[in-house]
Amino acid sequence: MRARPWLFEEHPELEGRIPWTSLGDLPTPVHRLEGLCESEELCEIWIKRDDRSSSHYGGNKVRKLEFTLADAKRRGKRYVLTFGGLGSNHCLATTIHSRRLGLRSILVLHPQPINPHVRRNLLLDVKFGAEVHLARNSLERALIVAWIKLTRRGIYTLPLGGSSPLGALGFVDAGLELARQVDSGELPEPREIYLALGTGGTLAGLLVGLRLAGLDSRLVGVRVTPERIGNARRVADLANRVVRLLRSRSDSVPDLRFSPSDLEVIHGFYGPGYGAPTREAVEARELLLGTDGVELDLTYTAKAFAALLAKAIAGARGPLLFWDTFNSVDLTPHLEGVGEGDLPPRVREFLRREGGPSL
Ligand SMILES: Cc1ncc(COP(=O)(O)O)c(C=O)c1O
């Protein structure tokens, strides 16, 4: 496990000027998808296992939280207020890792299609001590947030997906980590890196990190959220804000500038909406589980992997790297002793009306 971020190794003056605390089991492994290679003759596909980024709860959020929750602690906050869909992985990750640091999460959640994954994440939110609110529209959300801020002291606010410039630093660091793995011969330099594009913090940070590290890999974001949230302009703008943040703390960080053409965004795998499964995603998920035993989720990673497969089958030249951003720690034991009766009445009522299979 690393004692400090690669970012601080390369720019030591950042240490102490940028908040950071260790939450992840990093670096995460990389390997070739051998099973897929045998069955499909798709031999130049590699995977970065951020699903194993923490034994408490992995996925892409841990890297962001190492910086943002450290900031909350440094500022003496007691609560972390954040937002997402009812089954948000970001909200669950925030809850679990906040608790490790003695902070309590307050989640303001918006509706999304209800499925067993959503129900499960909601129960886990409550099990790990989150205060959960349902906001069915932006007016309700504003009122709930105003009430929370009036009635509590010591609130640290994290935006949707944890994608603040500070949060994105987690993926600047991930880009530096990948470059070290390439340097040490663990994998070849990828021609393209595929990952799910949600709120963009992951891609924005990687864009900066890869450039700082001198890697030429092209980033391909597969959009899984509405286009007003997931788009190349927003990613490039956030990447520029990340550089400004770094340069405000250290002169040694180069003055990089990013534009939307610095990454590719694939829009065709989104399907009917956020969290709505597509046939391609279901098939990609089954395929990878069968060949390499890697489990993807249908909201984010299966859509991204389906796009990579389509490109590979159409003859894209490798090596291609798939960045697995979904948690693979099994939290089933934590579901013991918690049921839908423990959810707030408004959330329970919403689940009852919206239907969908229960757990
Ligand atoms: C599994 C998974 N992959 C990818 C993402 C997208 O990351 P970002 O919001 O930084 O674009 C998320 C965000 O919630 C996620 O839960």
XYZ file of C-alpha atoms and ligand atoms in Angstrom:
375
model
C 0.000 0.000 0.000
C 1.344 3.421 -0.832
C 2.273 5.652 2.101
C 1.467 8.806 0.161
C 0.038 9.638 -3.273
C 2.288 9.384 -6.324
C 1.350 13.013 -6.831
C 3.237 13.958 -3.663
C 6.188 11.783 -4.704
C 6.496 13.739 -7.918
C 5.635 17.165 -6.489
C 6.759 16.963 -2.830
C 5.816 20.576 -2.151
C 2.122 19.557 -2.497
C 2.305 17.493 0.676
C 0.704 19.491 3.475
C -0.783 21.945 0.980
C -3.312 19.465 -0.386
C -5.379 17.441 2.094
C -5.042 13.673 1.769
C -5.709 10.615 3.878
C -5.135 6.965 3.039
C -8.377 5.040 2.397
C -7.518 2.781 -0.532
C -5.524 -0.392 -1.121
C -3.438 1.067 -3.903
C -2.003 0.537 -6.472
C -4.743 -1.650 -7.952
C -3.651 -4.588 -10.132
C -3.649 -4.651 -13.924
C -3.865 -7.800 -16.031
C -4.735 -9.015 -19.465
C -8.235 -10.490 -19.882
C -6.924 -13.985 -20.618
C -10.292 -15.750 -20.724
C -11.744 -13.261 -23.164
C -8.587 -13.569 -25.216
C -9.016 -17.341 -25.619
C -12.710 -17.350 -26.344
C -12.936 -14.322 -28.591
C -9.465 -13.833 -29.980
C -9.480 -10.393 -28.418
C -6.001 -10.612 -27.011
C -4.945 -7.075 -26.457
C -7.558 -6.149 -23.862
C -6.318 -5.313 -20.380
C -8.144 -4.373 -17.217
C -7.321 -1.987 -14.368
C -8.893 -3.460 -11.229
C -10.143 -0.400 -9.386
C -12.986 -2.668 -8.281
C -10.413 -3.778 -5.686
C -9.380 -0.292 -4.581
C -10.496 -0.922 -0.983
C -11.434 -3.959 1.077
C -14.196 -1.856 2.708
C -15.799 -0.721 -0.541
C -13.899 -0.433 -3.807
C -14.581 1.192 -7.164
C -13.588 4.604 -8.405
C -14.909 6.683 -5.495
C -12.225 5.725 -2.985
C -9.533 7.622 -4.834
C -11.634 10.811 -4.836
C -12.576 10.431 -1.172
C -8.929 10.218 -0.087
C -8.702 13.914 -0.943
C -12.200 15.239 -0.227
C -12.790 13.520 3.114
C -9.325 14.582 4.237
C -10.433 18.131 3.457
C -13.627 17.664 5.497
C -11.580 16.403 8.454
C -9.035 19.184 8.142
C -11.849 21.713 8.279
C -13.268 20.091 11.408
C -16.575 19.077 9.782
C -18.912 16.449 11.244
C -21.258 15.693 8.357
C -20.742 15.002 4.652
C -23.730 16.069 2.561
C -23.901 14.601 -0.919
C -26.222 13.713 -3.777
C -27.009 10.941 -6.221
C -29.644 8.557 -7.551
C -31.420 6.304 -5.040
C -28.929 3.496 -5.724
C -25.874 5.740 -6.051
C -22.516 3.994 -5.621
C -20.940 7.361 -4.889
C -23.340 7.900 -1.969
C -22.695 4.435 -0.561
C -18.923 4.818 -0.927
C -19.100 8.221 0.765
C -21.126 6.747 3.621
C -18.791 3.806 4.214
C -15.530 5.730 4.013
C -16.870 8.765 5.940
C -17.783 6.466 8.793
C -14.224 5.116 8.863
C -13.089 8.677 9.534
C -15.773 9.433 12.134
C -17.951 11.514 9.802
C -21.674 10.954 9.173
C -23.112 11.126 5.673
C -26.357 12.869 4.759
C -27.670 11.749 1.370
C -30.195 13.626 -0.759
C -31.257 11.134 -3.394
C -33.268 11.495 -6.590
C -35.479 8.857 -8.227
C -34.032 6.327 -10.670
C -35.357 3.032 -12.047
C -35.770 0.659 -9.107
C -33.988 -2.698 -9.282
C -32.409 -5.031 -6.694
C -29.066 -3.147 -6.867
C -30.804 0.124 -5.969
C -32.702 -1.465 -3.065
C -29.529 -3.083 -1.823
C -27.479 0.119 -1.886
C -30.247 1.962 -0.021
C -30.264 -0.640 2.745
C -26.483 -0.498 2.956
C -26.580 3.309 3.172
C -28.817 3.010 6.209
C -26.810 0.129 7.676
C -23.632 2.184 7.523
C -25.311 5.088 9.291
C -26.364 7.469 6.506
C -29.231 9.886 6.963
C -31.280 9.374 3.786
C -33.642 11.868 2.111
C -35.635 11.504 -1.092
C -35.996 14.599 -3.307
C -38.352 14.001 -6.234
C -37.545 17.283 -8.025
C -35.183 20.252 -7.815
C -37.556 22.332 -5.668
C -37.852 19.566 -3.090
C -34.097 19.143 -3.196
C -33.485 22.842 -2.521
C -35.934 22.814 0.411
C -34.425 19.678 1.948
C -30.881 21.034 1.605
C -31.915 24.381 3.131
C -33.518 22.558 6.072
C -30.434 20.368 6.594
C -28.134 23.385 6.561
C -30.366 25.257 9.004
C -30.535 22.437 11.504
C -26.904 21.175 11.508
C -23.484 22.665 12.098
C -20.303 21.371 10.477
C -21.497 20.247 7.035
C -19.061 19.485 4.212
C -20.776 19.379 0.818
C -19.663 17.047 -1.946
C -21.123 17.523 -5.432
C -22.829 14.795 -7.476
C -20.402 11.924 -8.061
C -17.824 13.570 -5.763
C -16.505 15.301 -8.880
C -14.972 18.457 -7.438
C -11.465 19.495 -8.587
C -10.146 18.163 -5.258
C -11.934 14.833 -5.781
C -10.595 14.536 -9.319
C -7.058 14.657 -7.876
C -7.629 11.024 -6.956
C -7.561 10.217 -10.638
C -4.637 12.487 -11.402
C -2.877 10.201 -8.993
C -4.376 7.133 -10.711
C -2.888 8.313 -14.022
C 0.535 8.542 -12.380
C -0.001 5.077 -10.901
C -0.775 3.625 -14.331
C 2.328 5.243 -15.802
C 4.454 3.543 -13.143
C 2.872 0.205 -14.020
C 3.664 0.791 -17.688
C 7.241 1.798 -16.815
C 7.763 -1.322 -14.744
C 6.482 -3.552 -17.574
C 3.268 -4.715 -15.836
C 1.323 -3.780 -18.946
C 2.087 -2.210 -22.314
C 1.186 1.446 -22.837
C -2.516 1.334 -23.789
C -3.482 2.909 -27.122
C -6.918 3.630 -25.673
C -8.423 3.574 -22.181
C -12.190 2.968 -21.852
C -14.252 3.912 -18.832
C -17.754 4.968 -17.856
C -18.429 8.702 -18.031
C -20.829 9.771 -15.270
C -20.170 13.184 -13.719
C -16.705 13.333 -15.277
C -14.384 13.583 -12.264
C -12.757 10.255 -13.033
C -12.037 11.141 -16.653
C -10.963 14.706 -15.884
C -8.450 13.548 -13.305
C -7.100 10.823 -15.576
C -6.746 13.273 -18.430
C -4.494 15.433 -16.261
C -2.638 12.502 -14.706
C -1.818 10.805 -18.006
C -0.557 14.068 -19.500
C 1.560 14.824 -16.407
C 3.016 11.326 -16.649
C 3.741 11.655 -20.371
C 1.483 8.775 -21.473
C -0.075 9.103 -24.928
C -3.035 6.783 -24.303
C -6.296 8.190 -25.674
C -9.125 8.418 -23.164
C -12.527 7.164 -24.241
C -15.465 7.997 -21.981
C -18.620 5.981 -22.491
C -21.502 8.212 -21.476
C -23.899 6.647 -18.951
C -25.624 9.814 -17.679
C -27.697 12.479 -19.505
C -25.603 14.505 -21.943
C -25.955 17.731 -19.935
C -23.958 15.969 -17.159
C -21.627 13.669 -19.105
C -19.935 15.463 -21.981
C -16.430 16.288 -23.225
C -16.790 20.040 -22.566
C -17.514 19.479 -18.874
C -14.647 16.987 -18.555
C -12.172 19.387 -20.196
C -13.392 22.300 -18.027
C -12.979 20.227 -14.878
C -9.505 19.097 -15.998
C -8.535 22.765 -16.406
C -9.860 23.541 -12.914
C -7.810 20.625 -11.558
C -4.651 22.079 -13.120
C -5.455 25.507 -11.657
C -5.900 23.939 -8.219
C -2.544 22.154 -8.469
C -0.740 25.224 -9.752
C -2.191 27.344 -6.949
C -0.288 25.018 -4.554
C 2.879 24.346 -6.548
C 4.869 26.138 -9.247
C 6.357 22.878 -10.429
C 3.084 21.666 -11.991
C 3.111 22.540 -15.711
C 0.475 24.863 -17.125
C -1.518 22.261 -19.055
C -4.659 23.219 -20.978
C -7.393 20.851 -22.104
C -10.136 21.060 -24.699
C -12.992 18.654 -25.539
C -10.967 17.175 -28.419
C -8.479 15.761 -25.881
C -10.842 12.874 -25.205
C -13.418 10.859 -27.080
C -16.945 10.459 -25.750
C -19.111 7.594 -27.005
C -22.823 8.356 -26.692
C -24.375 5.313 -28.360
C -24.396 2.925 -25.368
C -26.473 5.019 -22.963
C -29.818 3.455 -23.908
C -33.172 4.762 -22.694
C -31.842 6.488 -19.576
C -29.653 6.580 -16.485
C -29.695 3.204 -14.778
C -31.815 1.626 -17.534
C -30.131 -1.580 -18.712
C -29.427 -2.153 -22.424
C -29.159 -5.436 -24.325
C -25.498 -4.717 -25.156
C -24.689 -4.097 -21.487
C -26.440 -7.286 -20.350
C -24.513 -9.295 -22.957
C -21.168 -7.658 -22.160
C -21.717 -8.325 -18.460
C -22.490 -12.003 -19.057
C -19.534 -12.403 -21.381
C -16.923 -10.976 -19.011
C -18.330 -12.864 -16.030
C -18.122 -16.087 -18.036
C -14.643 -15.583 -19.494
C -12.742 -13.866 -16.673
C -15.041 -13.917 -13.637
C -15.199 -10.113 -13.492
C -18.605 -8.778 -12.443
C -19.806 -5.506 -13.949
C -22.834 -3.390 -13.041
C -25.489 -2.499 -15.588
C -25.605 1.252 -14.888
C -21.943 2.103 -15.501
C -19.299 -0.492 -16.215
C -21.231 -2.931 -18.434
C -22.207 -0.088 -20.769
C -18.558 1.028 -20.926
C -17.299 -2.485 -21.525
C -19.917 -3.062 -24.241
C -18.527 -0.027 -26.073
C -14.959 -1.317 -25.788
C -16.013 -4.743 -27.101
C -17.819 -3.204 -30.054
C -14.694 -1.203 -30.944
C -12.430 -4.229 -30.525
C -14.687 -6.416 -32.663
C -14.776 -3.678 -35.295
C -10.968 -3.923 -35.427
C -9.682 -1.160 -33.077
C -5.944 -1.662 -32.624
C -4.791 -2.567 -29.104
C -3.627 -2.567 -26.486
C -6.960 -1.419 -25.074
C -7.387 -0.898 -21.349
C -10.722 -1.183 -19.570
C -10.773 0.769 -16.302
C -13.079 -1.156 -13.945
C -14.719 1.470 -11.736
C -17.283 -0.774 -9.987
C -16.862 -2.096 -6.437
C -16.356 -5.876 -6.172
C -16.341 -6.262 -2.382
C -19.321 -8.404 -1.371
C -21.293 -6.492 1.234
C -24.019 -9.130 1.588
C -23.068 -9.940 5.220
C -23.812 -6.330 6.120
C -27.415 -6.708 4.937
C -28.135 -8.914 7.903
C -30.453 -7.240 10.371
C -31.539 -4.422 8.071
C -34.760 -4.306 6.055
C -36.931 -1.908 4.107
C -38.695 -1.075 7.378
C -35.481 0.760 8.365
C -35.741 3.178 5.421
C -37.365 6.580 5.937
C -41.161 6.417 5.294
C -41.017 8.580 2.110
C -38.357 6.342 0.565
C -40.309 3.215 1.521
C -43.466 4.608 0.029
C -41.605 5.496 -3.197
C -40.180 1.981 -3.512
C -43.626 0.512 -2.944
C -45.235 2.661 -5.632
C -42.452 2.334 -8.207
C -42.479 -1.439 -7.826
C -39.673 -3.461 -9.349
C -38.390 -6.664 -7.795
C -37.503 -6.571 -4.101
C -34.290 -8.105 -2.791
C -19.290 2.163 -10.949
C -19.101 3.578 -11.430
N -18.355 3.792 -12.541
C -18.164 5.023 -13.043
C -18.732 6.132 -12.432
C -18.545 7.460 -13.071
O -17.580 8.254 -12.477
P -17.620 9.822 -12.678
O -18.879 10.325 -12.010
O -16.393 10.315 -12.046
O -17.679 10.090 -14.153
C -19.500 5.966 -11.270
C -20.115 7.125 -10.601
O -20.951 7.028 -9.737
C -19.692 4.652 -10.758
O -20.442 4.421 -9.661
